[in-house]
Short mmCIF file of C-alpha atoms and ligand atoms in Angstrom, two decimals:
data_model
loop_
_atom_site.label_atom_id
_atom_site.label_comp_id
_atom_site.label_asym_id
_atom_site.label_seq_id
_atom_site.Cartn_x
_atom_site.Cartn_y
_atom_site.Cartn_z
CA MET A 1 0.01 0.17 0.09
CA SER A 2 2.39 2.67 -1.13
CA ALA A 3 1.50 6.49 -1.05
CA VAL A 4 -0.32 7.85 -4.31
CA LEU A 5 -0.51 11.70 -5.03
CA ILE A 6 -3.28 12.41 -7.52
CA ARG A 7 -2.46 16.08 -8.65
CA GLY A 8 -4.66 18.88 -10.27
CA GLY A 9 -7.76 16.87 -10.68
CA THR A 10 -11.40 18.10 -9.82
CA VAL A 11 -12.70 16.03 -7.04
CA ILE A 12 -16.28 15.05 -7.45
CA ASN A 13 -18.19 13.78 -4.33
CA ALA A 14 -21.90 13.50 -4.04
CA GLU A 15 -22.19 16.90 -2.44
CA SER A 16 -19.35 18.91 -3.88
CA SER A 17 -16.93 19.47 -6.72
CA VAL A 18 -13.50 21.15 -6.08
CA VAL A 19 -10.35 21.29 -8.00
CA ALA A 20 -7.80 19.65 -5.27
CA ASP A 21 -4.94 17.08 -4.93
CA VAL A 22 -5.61 13.77 -3.24
CA LEU A 23 -2.95 12.18 -1.04
CA THR A 24 -3.21 8.58 -0.08
CA ASP A 25 -1.11 6.46 2.42
CA ALA A 26 -1.44 2.95 3.85
CA GLY A 27 -4.68 2.37 2.08
CA LYS A 28 -6.41 5.46 3.40
CA ILE A 29 -7.05 8.96 2.03
CA VAL A 30 -4.92 11.17 4.23
CA ALA A 31 -5.51 14.71 2.57
CA VAL A 32 -7.63 16.32 0.02
CA GLY A 33 -6.53 20.06 -0.81
CA PRO A 34 -4.61 22.27 -2.85
CA ASN A 35 -0.70 21.97 -3.56
CA LEU A 36 -0.34 18.87 -1.53
CA GLN A 37 3.42 17.48 -1.03
CA ALA A 38 4.14 14.03 -2.22
CA THR A 39 5.40 11.68 0.73
CA ALA A 40 8.77 9.91 -0.10
CA GLY A 41 8.28 7.30 -2.55
CA ALA A 42 4.85 8.23 -3.37
CA THR A 43 3.53 7.47 -6.84
CA ILE A 44 2.41 10.82 -8.65
CA VAL A 45 -0.74 10.60 -11.00
CA ASP A 46 -1.22 13.82 -12.97
CA ALA A 47 -5.11 14.23 -13.18
CA GLY A 48 -4.99 17.50 -14.77
CA GLY A 49 -8.13 17.98 -16.56
CA ALA A 50 -9.64 14.84 -15.25
CA LEU A 51 -12.09 14.14 -12.39
CA VAL A 52 -11.30 12.25 -9.24
CA MET A 53 -14.40 10.26 -7.88
CA PRO A 54 -14.88 7.79 -5.13
CA GLY A 55 -14.59 4.15 -6.38
CA GLY A 56 -17.72 2.79 -7.57
CA ILE A 57 -19.90 0.41 -5.49
CA ASP A 58 -21.74 -2.19 -7.17
CA PRO A 59 -24.34 -3.48 -4.71
CA HIS A 60 -25.58 -6.34 -6.82
CA THR A 61 -23.17 -9.01 -8.36
CA HIS A 62 -23.36 -12.78 -8.51
CA MET A 63 -19.55 -14.16 -8.83
CA GLU A 64 -19.14 -17.84 -9.06
CA LEU A 65 -23.07 -18.39 -8.33
CA PRO A 66 -24.54 -21.95 -8.67
CA PHE A 67 -27.71 -21.29 -10.45
CA MET A 68 -30.15 -22.95 -12.70
CA GLY A 69 -28.07 -26.17 -12.91
CA THR A 70 -24.47 -24.36 -13.60
CA VAL A 71 -22.34 -21.71 -12.42
CA THR A 72 -21.52 -18.29 -13.37
CA LYS A 73 -18.44 -17.97 -15.34
CA ASP A 74 -16.94 -14.83 -13.39
CA ASP A 75 -15.10 -15.96 -10.39
CA PHE A 76 -14.42 -13.49 -7.62
CA TYR A 77 -11.06 -12.75 -9.17
CA THR A 78 -12.11 -12.19 -12.70
CA GLY A 79 -15.41 -10.43 -11.52
CA THR A 80 -13.74 -8.02 -9.23
CA SER A 81 -10.91 -7.37 -11.97
CA ALA A 82 -13.34 -6.45 -14.45
CA GLY A 83 -14.94 -4.10 -11.97
CA VAL A 84 -11.90 -2.01 -11.18
CA SER A 85 -11.19 -1.89 -14.95
CA GLY A 86 -14.61 0.17 -15.09
CA GLY A 87 -13.88 2.10 -11.82
CA THR A 88 -15.79 -0.11 -9.44
CA THR A 89 -13.71 -0.80 -6.42
CA MET A 90 -16.32 -2.75 -4.30
CA ILE A 91 -19.00 -5.14 -4.83
CA ILE A 92 -21.78 -6.35 -2.41
CA ASP A 93 -22.43 -10.10 -3.72
CA PHE A 94 -24.82 -12.42 -2.39
CA VAL A 95 -24.67 -15.78 -0.16
CA ILE A 96 -27.60 -17.79 -1.45
CA PRO A 97 -28.48 -20.92 0.73
CA ASP A 98 -30.25 -23.82 -0.99
CA PRO A 99 -33.70 -24.40 0.70
CA LYS A 100 -32.94 -26.38 4.09
CA GLN A 101 -29.28 -25.45 3.83
CA PRO A 102 -28.10 -23.72 7.09
CA LEU A 103 -27.23 -20.22 6.45
CA MET A 104 -23.97 -20.68 8.29
CA GLU A 105 -22.85 -23.44 6.03
CA ALA A 106 -23.64 -21.20 2.65
CA TRP A 107 -21.72 -18.41 4.29
CA ARG A 108 -18.77 -20.42 4.81
CA ASN A 109 -18.77 -21.69 1.08
CA TRP A 110 -19.14 -18.11 -0.10
CA ARG A 111 -16.36 -16.74 2.18
CA GLY A 112 -14.11 -19.37 0.73
CA TRP A 113 -14.72 -18.68 -2.89
CA ALA A 114 -14.37 -14.93 -2.35
CA GLU A 115 -10.88 -15.15 -0.89
CA LYS A 116 -9.64 -14.59 -4.42
CA SER A 117 -11.32 -11.32 -4.90
CA ALA A 118 -9.04 -8.56 -6.23
CA ALA A 119 -10.93 -5.83 -4.75
CA ASP A 120 -13.04 -5.43 -1.57
CA TYR A 121 -16.20 -7.34 -1.14
CA SER A 122 -19.21 -7.65 0.99
CA PHE A 123 -22.03 -10.05 1.27
CA HIS A 124 -26.00 -9.74 1.29
CA VAL A 125 -27.38 -13.06 2.66
CA ALA A 126 -30.40 -14.52 1.08
CA VAL A 127 -33.25 -16.12 3.40
CA THR A 128 -34.58 -18.95 1.10
CA TRP A 129 -36.37 -20.88 3.75
CA TRP A 130 -37.58 -20.42 7.53
CA SER A 131 -36.77 -22.46 10.56
CA ASP A 132 -35.45 -21.62 14.24
CA SER A 133 -32.05 -22.29 12.71
CA VAL A 134 -32.50 -19.59 10.15
CA HIS A 135 -33.72 -17.11 12.96
CA ALA A 136 -30.57 -17.92 14.92
CA ASP A 137 -28.11 -17.86 11.97
CA MET A 138 -29.39 -14.40 10.97
CA GLY A 139 -28.31 -13.34 14.60
CA THR A 140 -25.00 -14.72 14.31
CA LEU A 141 -24.43 -13.27 10.84
CA VAL A 142 -25.37 -9.60 12.19
CA ARG A 143 -23.59 -9.99 15.37
CA GLU A 144 -20.51 -11.66 14.54
CA HIS A 145 -19.86 -11.33 10.75
CA GLY A 146 -20.83 -7.68 9.69
CA VAL A 147 -24.07 -8.62 7.61
CA ASN A 148 -26.62 -5.98 7.70
CA SER A 149 -28.83 -6.95 4.66
CA PHE A 150 -30.96 -9.96 4.06
CA LYS A 151 -32.12 -10.84 0.49
CA HIS A 152 -35.57 -12.44 -0.53
CA PHE A 153 -36.27 -13.83 -3.87
CA MET A 154 -39.90 -13.47 -4.42
CA ALA A 155 -39.38 -15.27 -7.83
CA TYR A 156 -37.79 -18.66 -8.74
CA LYS A 157 -40.51 -21.03 -7.45
CA ASN A 158 -39.48 -24.48 -6.71
CA ALA A 159 -35.97 -23.33 -6.23
CA ILE A 160 -34.92 -20.19 -3.94
CA MET A 161 -38.49 -18.43 -3.67
CA ALA A 162 -39.48 -16.93 -0.43
CA ASP A 163 -43.06 -17.10 0.22
CA ASP A 164 -45.19 -14.68 2.57
CA GLU A 165 -44.46 -16.94 5.59
CA VAL A 166 -40.64 -16.51 4.81
CA LEU A 167 -40.93 -12.88 3.96
CA VAL A 168 -43.05 -11.96 7.37
CA ASN A 169 -40.65 -14.05 9.59
CA SER A 170 -37.51 -12.87 8.14
CA PHE A 171 -38.44 -9.15 7.75
CA SER A 172 -39.25 -9.15 11.51
CA ARG A 173 -36.00 -10.82 12.53
CA ALA A 174 -34.12 -8.26 10.27
CA LEU A 175 -36.02 -5.58 12.15
CA GLU A 176 -34.90 -7.14 15.58
CA LEU A 177 -31.33 -7.31 14.36
CA GLY A 178 -31.04 -3.92 12.73
CA ALA A 179 -30.71 -5.43 9.39
CA LEU A 180 -32.29 -4.24 6.11
CA PRO A 181 -34.45 -6.51 4.01
CA THR A 182 -34.08 -6.53 0.35
CA VAL A 183 -36.15 -8.12 -2.29
CA HIS A 184 -36.05 -9.52 -5.83
CA ALA A 185 -39.84 -8.42 -6.57
CA GLU A 186 -41.42 -10.76 -8.96
CA ASN A 187 -44.44 -13.01 -8.36
CA GLY A 188 -42.78 -16.33 -8.76
CA GLU A 189 -46.23 -18.12 -8.93
CA LEU A 190 -47.30 -16.01 -11.86
CA VAL A 191 -44.01 -16.49 -13.48
CA PHE A 192 -44.40 -20.30 -13.25
CA GLN A 193 -47.84 -20.60 -14.41
CA LEU A 194 -47.21 -18.09 -17.45
CA GLN A 195 -44.17 -20.09 -18.50
CA LYS A 196 -45.87 -23.40 -18.34
CA LYS A 197 -48.75 -21.56 -20.67
CA LEU A 198 -46.39 -20.24 -22.98
CA VAL A 199 -44.28 -23.46 -23.59
CA ALA A 200 -47.56 -25.55 -23.93
CA ALA A 201 -48.74 -23.02 -26.59
CA GLY A 202 -45.40 -23.64 -28.51
CA ILE A 203 -43.65 -20.30 -27.37
CA THR A 204 -40.10 -21.74 -26.44
CA GLY A 205 -37.78 -19.09 -27.53
CA PRO A 206 -36.41 -16.33 -25.76
CA GLU A 207 -39.21 -14.05 -27.01
CA GLY A 208 -41.30 -16.01 -24.46
CA HIS A 209 -39.09 -14.75 -21.35
CA PRO A 210 -40.61 -11.27 -21.29
CA MET A 211 -43.98 -12.57 -21.91
CA SER A 212 -43.81 -14.60 -19.01
CA ARG A 213 -42.79 -11.70 -16.84
CA PRO A 214 -44.78 -8.53 -17.60
CA PRO A 215 -44.44 -5.34 -15.54
CA ALA A 216 -47.48 -6.39 -13.50
CA VAL A 217 -45.79 -9.49 -12.16
CA GLU A 218 -43.00 -7.29 -10.79
CA ALA A 219 -45.29 -4.52 -9.52
CA GLU A 220 -47.40 -6.97 -7.64
CA ALA A 221 -44.60 -8.31 -5.76
CA ALA A 222 -43.04 -4.80 -5.25
CA GLU A 223 -46.30 -3.45 -3.95
CA ARG A 224 -46.57 -6.71 -1.66
CA ALA A 225 -43.08 -6.46 -0.14
CA ILE A 226 -43.81 -2.54 0.53
CA ARG A 227 -47.00 -3.39 2.30
CA ILE A 228 -45.40 -6.27 4.37
CA ALA A 229 -42.56 -3.73 5.28
CA GLU A 230 -45.18 -1.22 6.24
CA VAL A 231 -47.32 -3.26 8.54
CA LEU A 232 -43.97 -4.68 10.09
CA GLY A 233 -42.22 -1.28 10.38
CA THR A 234 -39.11 -2.36 8.58
CA PRO A 235 -37.24 -0.35 5.83
CA LEU A 236 -36.89 -2.02 2.52
CA TYR A 237 -34.52 -1.97 -0.63
CA ILE A 238 -36.05 -3.44 -3.84
CA VAL A 239 -33.22 -4.62 -6.14
CA HIS A 240 -33.32 -4.26 -10.02
CA VAL A 241 -36.46 -2.05 -10.21
CA SER A 242 -37.24 -2.52 -14.02
CA CYS A 243 -40.56 -0.71 -14.69
CA ALA A 244 -42.59 2.41 -14.16
CA ASP A 245 -45.36 0.24 -12.37
CA SER A 246 -42.73 -0.47 -9.62
CA VAL A 247 -41.40 2.84 -9.56
CA ASN A 248 -44.90 4.23 -9.06
CA ALA A 249 -45.18 1.78 -6.16
CA ILE A 250 -41.94 3.11 -4.44
CA ILE A 251 -42.99 6.66 -4.95
CA ARG A 252 -46.36 6.12 -3.41
CA ALA A 253 -44.82 4.46 -0.24
CA ARG A 254 -42.03 7.07 0.02
CA SER A 255 -44.53 9.96 -0.23
CA LYS A 256 -46.22 8.57 2.93
CA GLY A 257 -42.61 8.68 4.63
CA GLN A 258 -42.24 4.85 4.46
CA ARG A 259 -38.48 4.13 4.04
CA VAL A 260 -38.20 2.34 0.80
CA TYR A 261 -35.01 2.26 -1.33
CA GLY A 262 -34.72 1.24 -4.94
CA GLU A 263 -32.04 -0.01 -7.27
CA ALA A 264 -31.71 0.43 -10.91
CA LEU A 265 -29.36 -1.75 -13.28
CA ALA A 266 -27.35 -0.05 -16.03
CA GLY A 267 -28.90 -2.66 -18.35
CA HIS A 268 -32.51 -1.70 -17.55
CA LEU A 269 -31.56 1.95 -17.78
CA THR A 270 -30.16 1.42 -21.39
CA ILE A 271 -31.53 -1.76 -23.15
CA ASP A 272 -35.05 -2.54 -24.36
CA GLU A 273 -36.92 -5.50 -24.92
CA SER A 274 -36.57 -5.61 -28.73
CA VAL A 275 -33.34 -7.73 -27.97
CA TYR A 276 -35.50 -10.84 -27.25
CA ARG A 277 -36.68 -10.60 -30.97
CA ASN A 278 -33.09 -10.63 -32.44
CA PRO A 279 -33.02 -13.50 -35.08
CA ASP A 280 -29.83 -14.81 -33.55
CA TRP A 281 -31.00 -17.07 -30.90
CA ASN A 282 -27.69 -16.81 -28.89
CA ILE A 283 -27.86 -13.00 -28.63
CA ALA A 284 -31.59 -13.03 -27.80
CA ALA A 285 -30.81 -15.64 -25.09
CA ALA A 286 -27.83 -13.71 -23.89
CA HIS A 287 -30.22 -10.97 -22.71
CA VAL A 288 -32.21 -13.46 -20.72
CA MET A 289 -32.27 -12.10 -17.14
CA SER A 290 -35.02 -11.20 -14.57
CA PRO A 291 -36.75 -9.06 -14.55
CA PRO A 292 -36.46 -8.72 -18.19
CA PHE A 293 -35.43 -5.63 -20.39
CA ARG A 294 -38.51 -3.73 -20.86
CA ALA A 295 -40.26 -1.55 -23.35
CA LYS A 296 -38.36 1.78 -23.90
CA HIS A 297 -40.70 4.02 -22.05
CA HIS A 298 -40.03 2.35 -18.78
CA GLN A 299 -36.20 3.60 -19.14
CA ASP A 300 -37.75 7.31 -18.95
CA ALA A 301 -39.39 6.28 -15.54
CA LEU A 302 -36.14 4.67 -14.09
CA TRP A 303 -33.81 7.77 -15.29
CA GLY A 304 -36.42 10.17 -13.80
CA ALA A 305 -36.76 8.37 -10.55
CA LEU A 306 -33.01 8.16 -10.39
CA ALA A 307 -32.66 12.00 -10.79
CA ALA A 308 -35.51 12.54 -8.42
CA GLY A 309 -34.25 10.33 -5.59
CA HIS A 310 -37.03 7.80 -5.73
CA LEU A 311 -34.39 5.17 -6.89
CA HIS A 312 -31.09 5.39 -5.07
CA THR A 313 -28.43 3.14 -6.31
CA THR A 314 -27.29 1.56 -9.79
CA ALA A 315 -25.88 -1.84 -9.97
CA THR A 316 -25.44 -4.69 -12.59
CA ASP A 317 -26.70 -7.89 -11.28
CA HIS A 318 -23.50 -9.27 -12.87
CA CYS A 319 -24.36 -12.96 -13.48
CA ALA A 320 -22.17 -14.09 -16.30
CA PHE A 321 -22.91 -17.17 -18.48
CA CYS A 322 -21.38 -18.37 -21.80
CA GLY A 323 -23.24 -19.55 -25.04
CA ASP A 324 -23.17 -23.05 -24.08
CA GLN A 325 -24.75 -22.40 -20.58
CA LYS A 326 -27.41 -20.43 -22.20
CA GLY A 327 -28.08 -23.20 -24.83
CA MET A 328 -29.29 -25.35 -21.85
CA GLY A 329 -32.56 -23.52 -22.68
CA LYS A 330 -32.53 -23.98 -26.44
CA ALA A 331 -35.85 -26.09 -26.32
CA ASP A 332 -37.52 -24.14 -23.48
CA PHE A 333 -36.88 -20.51 -22.61
CA SER A 334 -37.62 -21.20 -18.95
CA LYS A 335 -34.45 -23.27 -18.67
CA ILE A 336 -32.11 -20.51 -20.01
CA PRO A 337 -29.96 -19.67 -17.26
CA ASN A 338 -31.00 -16.00 -16.16
CA GLY A 339 -28.33 -13.40 -15.88
CA CYS A 340 -26.27 -10.75 -17.85
CA ALA A 341 -22.73 -9.20 -17.02
CA GLY A 342 -21.91 -5.68 -16.75
CA VAL A 343 -19.81 -4.98 -13.75
CA GLU A 344 -16.97 -3.42 -16.02
CA ASP A 345 -19.39 -1.35 -17.95
CA ARG A 346 -21.76 0.24 -15.45
CA MET A 347 -19.83 3.39 -14.86
CA PRO A 348 -18.98 4.23 -18.51
CA VAL A 349 -22.40 3.38 -19.53
CA LEU A 350 -24.07 5.38 -16.85
CA TRP A 351 -21.63 8.45 -17.63
CA ASP A 352 -22.42 8.27 -21.23
CA ALA A 353 -26.19 7.74 -20.95
CA GLY A 354 -26.53 9.95 -17.91
CA VAL A 355 -23.95 12.57 -17.47
CA ASN A 356 -23.40 13.22 -21.41
CA THR A 357 -27.17 13.53 -21.74
CA GLY A 358 -27.87 15.93 -18.92
CA ARG A 359 -30.00 13.35 -17.03
CA LEU A 360 -27.53 13.22 -14.17
CA THR A 361 -24.95 15.86 -13.07
CA PRO A 362 -21.36 14.40 -12.01
CA ASN A 363 -22.23 14.81 -8.55
CA GLU A 364 -25.60 12.71 -8.98
CA PHE A 365 -23.52 10.20 -10.98
CA VAL A 366 -21.19 9.67 -7.71
CA ARG A 367 -24.21 9.51 -5.64
CA VAL A 368 -25.77 6.52 -7.56
CA THR A 369 -22.74 4.76 -8.43
CA SER A 370 -21.01 5.05 -4.85
CA THR A 371 -22.27 7.30 -2.15
CA ASN A 372 -25.79 6.23 -1.84
CA ALA A 373 -24.81 2.46 -1.85
CA ALA A 374 -22.24 3.17 0.95
CA GLN A 375 -24.88 5.02 3.12
CA ILE A 376 -27.76 2.77 2.53
CA PHE A 377 -25.45 -0.34 3.51
CA ASN A 378 -23.87 1.41 6.31
CA LEU A 379 -20.30 1.65 4.71
CA TYR A 380 -20.17 5.44 4.59
CA PRO A 381 -17.86 7.44 5.00
CA ARG A 382 -15.32 4.50 4.95
CA LYS A 383 -16.50 4.12 1.33
CA GLY A 384 -18.43 6.44 -0.98
CA ALA A 385 -16.34 9.53 -0.49
CA ILE A 386 -13.18 11.39 -1.23
CA ALA A 387 -12.23 12.54 2.29
CA ALA A 388 -9.54 12.28 4.73
CA GLY A 389 -9.89 9.05 6.77
CA SER A 390 -12.13 7.33 3.92
CA ASP A 391 -10.62 4.21 2.24
CA ALA A 392 -8.18 4.97 -0.70
CA ASP A 393 -10.75 3.52 -3.20
CA LEU A 394 -11.00 6.01 -6.22
CA VAL A 395 -11.05 6.71 -9.78
CA VAL A 396 -9.26 9.11 -12.09
CA TRP A 397 -12.06 9.57 -14.68
CA ASP A 398 -11.23 11.29 -18.29
CA PRO A 399 -14.69 12.58 -19.37
CA SER A 400 -13.35 12.91 -22.97
CA ALA A 401 -11.93 9.16 -23.44
CA THR A 402 -14.06 7.04 -25.64
CA LYS A 403 -14.25 3.39 -26.42
CA THR A 404 -16.70 0.84 -28.07
CA ILE A 405 -17.78 -1.99 -25.80
CA THR A 406 -17.19 -5.41 -27.13
CA THR A 407 -17.48 -9.00 -25.87
CA ALA A 408 -13.92 -9.54 -27.09
CA GLY A 409 -12.64 -6.72 -25.29
CA SER A 410 -14.26 -7.58 -22.12
CA ILE A 411 -12.37 -8.68 -19.14
CA SER A 412 -15.31 -10.48 -17.83
CA LYS A 413 -15.56 -14.28 -18.99
CA VAL A 414 -19.23 -13.56 -20.16
CA GLY A 415 -20.03 -15.28 -23.50
CA TYR A 416 -21.85 -12.17 -24.90
CA ASN A 417 -21.87 -8.73 -23.33
CA VAL A 418 -25.08 -7.14 -23.62
CA PHE A 419 -23.21 -3.64 -24.11
CA GLU A 420 -21.74 -4.90 -27.34
CA GLY A 421 -21.11 -2.31 -29.85
CA ARG A 422 -22.12 0.69 -27.32
CA HIS A 423 -19.98 3.56 -27.97
CA VAL A 424 -19.22 5.48 -24.73
CA THR A 425 -17.61 8.73 -23.92
CA GLY A 426 -16.02 8.92 -20.43
CA LEU A 427 -13.66 6.09 -18.87
CA PRO A 428 -11.55 5.53 -16.01
CA MET A 429 -7.88 6.45 -16.52
CA VAL A 430 -6.69 5.10 -13.18
CA THR A 431 -8.48 3.09 -10.57
CA VAL A 432 -7.02 2.93 -7.07
CA SER A 433 -8.15 0.18 -4.76
CA GLN A 434 -6.97 0.27 -0.96
CA GLY A 435 -4.18 2.74 -2.14
CA ASN A 436 -2.92 0.64 -4.79
CA ILE A 437 -3.07 1.34 -8.49
CA VAL A 438 -5.08 -1.38 -10.11
CA TRP A 439 -5.97 -0.11 -13.54
CA MET A 440 -3.89 2.32 -15.42
CA ASN A 441 -4.40 3.59 -18.95
CA GLY A 442 -5.87 0.17 -19.98
CA GLU A 443 -3.34 -2.16 -18.07
CA LEU A 444 -4.95 -4.25 -15.32
CA ARG A 445 -2.60 -4.42 -12.24
CA THR A 446 -4.83 -6.48 -9.80
CA VAL A 447 -3.55 -9.03 -7.11
CA ARG A 448 -5.35 -12.23 -6.81
CA GLY A 449 -6.49 -12.22 -3.13
CA ALA A 450 -5.81 -8.42 -2.37
CA GLY A 451 -9.61 -8.06 -1.87
CA ARG A 452 -10.71 -7.74 1.75
CA TYR A 453 -14.21 -8.79 3.19
CA VAL A 454 -15.90 -5.66 4.43
CA GLU A 455 -17.99 -5.97 7.49
CA ARG A 456 -21.01 -3.70 7.52
CA PRO A 457 -22.58 -2.82 11.05
CA ALA A 458 -25.99 -3.22 11.87
CA PHE A 459 -28.28 -0.27 11.90
CA ALA A 460 -29.92 -0.56 15.14
CA PRO A 461 -26.64 0.06 17.47
CA VAL A 462 -25.79 3.04 15.38
CA PHE A 463 -29.28 4.56 15.74
CA ASP A 464 -29.46 3.62 19.51
CA ALA A 465 -26.14 5.38 20.21
CA LEU A 466 -27.38 8.30 18.36
CA LYS A 467 -30.53 8.35 20.56
CA ARG A 468 -28.47 8.02 23.49
CA GLN A 469 -26.28 10.88 22.56
CA ALA A 470 -29.06 13.25 21.67
CA ALA A 471 -30.69 12.48 25.19
CA ALA A 472 -27.20 13.23 27.01
CA HIS A 473 -27.14 16.69 25.26
CA VAL A 474 -30.64 17.67 25.94
CA PRO A 475 -30.59 20.41 28.63
CA GLN A 476 -32.66 19.29 31.85
CA ALA A 477 -35.05 22.13 31.55
CA VAL A 478 -35.93 21.04 28.15
CA ALA A 479 -36.02 17.43 29.15
CA ARG A 480 -38.78 18.03 31.74
CA VAL A 481 -41.04 19.43 29.15
O1 LIG B 1 -32.36 -12.90 -9.97
C1 LIG B 1 -31.12 -12.59 -9.68
O2 LIG B 1 -30.83 -11.44 -9.24
C2 LIG B 1 -29.96 -13.36 -9.93
C3 LIG B 1 -30.35 -14.90 -9.82
C4 LIG B 1 -29.40 -13.05 -11.33
N1 LIG B 1 -30.15 -13.27 -12.43
C5 LIG B 1 -31.08 -12.56 -13.05
O3 LIG B 1 -31.51 -12.96 -13.95
N2 LIG B 1 -31.25 -11.40 -12.53
ZN1 LIG B 2 -32.69 -10.76 -8.81
ZN1 LIG B 3 -29.30 -10.69 -8.62
#
């Protein structure tokens, strides 16, 4: 962890932009300000004309995920290496126990797989069944392992789907522990029945995928999860919000003061459902992910909600498969492993589609690619900020650099990059992770295993501490009122 002095750039945080140098040492940012002096042996990076932003946080990835009879192609090393090449310096991945599998057993498996990561990582833990042991393991994970978010797949019937009994029990337990419930909001029963009807009617190609998961299938589940959270008094985070119908459910809840957060994927913000009508089966199948890419007008709703603060984070749901794996569903689209890649493309794609079009300011870009995820998942200001004391995770961004995204040029092992052919302007020149340069002008410098598991404290202790602190500072006269 040598020292790095990033000189002459414009530092972009969520709340401010300032021309300043940034000095890092021993993995931390030690100073942000004008005319900083390099410490002995420091690497100097000339950032004149460039922007210096907090390293991106992708709160939704699936490296090495065993899913639908296969395993995703990017492991934790290739996936985090792909991430830093695009400016993302931390991922939050998922531990997904099989039904009836002890959460702690799955936890140990994922912790082992993730040892090879090249950059920092953390885990949401999925609750895919319910029992006293799940109740106990959730407590162990929060109190001893720094987990503060639990995922619930409302889709994927006969696999990892959480029914209402699991949702109500798990949300209640999360509240006790000071953890945040999150959901994949699709009605799994509707999907299952629609898939059966479509295949029986002879619609077996990828064009059947969006037909089996219309926006109402997502919105029903989003509204149901919102209502369960409302009744139980828990906050809620909805992953990969893909359609206007779900955005409207979130806006309704938030306008009543309910604490609901939403995540948008770079894919759903820029790709539409016409991809499923591609005459090349492999390209259409490469886009099979859930929720599916939608009709174009839904993108406007997502961009508007992101700018208005009704959606809060951007992610990729990086879940990379190759052509042979997607081919498992050649005769039946419901058997096509669901998932697309994107961890390396998220920030360039969103800079180009968001900032270059005026939809987002550079500060809003930082907020939705890094800061909000850090704050929602209780990592801030360790992550998500360029400030003294924060981790030295940052990206030197050249807003004028251009490239055309290609599968062949991807670091990810994905068989087909859904951003294939997209020309983007705005790229990372240098990515720094823990104070080490891991990406420099197109050269990957990652080290296998250098990534750290990042614990995320529960919310309740922080909140309780703030309550005690406030009580301690209230003048007695006032306290008697
Ligand atoms: O549903 C998810 O988030 C995982 C299984 C990735 N696949 C997908 O289609 N989104
Ligand atoms: Zn999902
Ligand atoms: Zn996912």
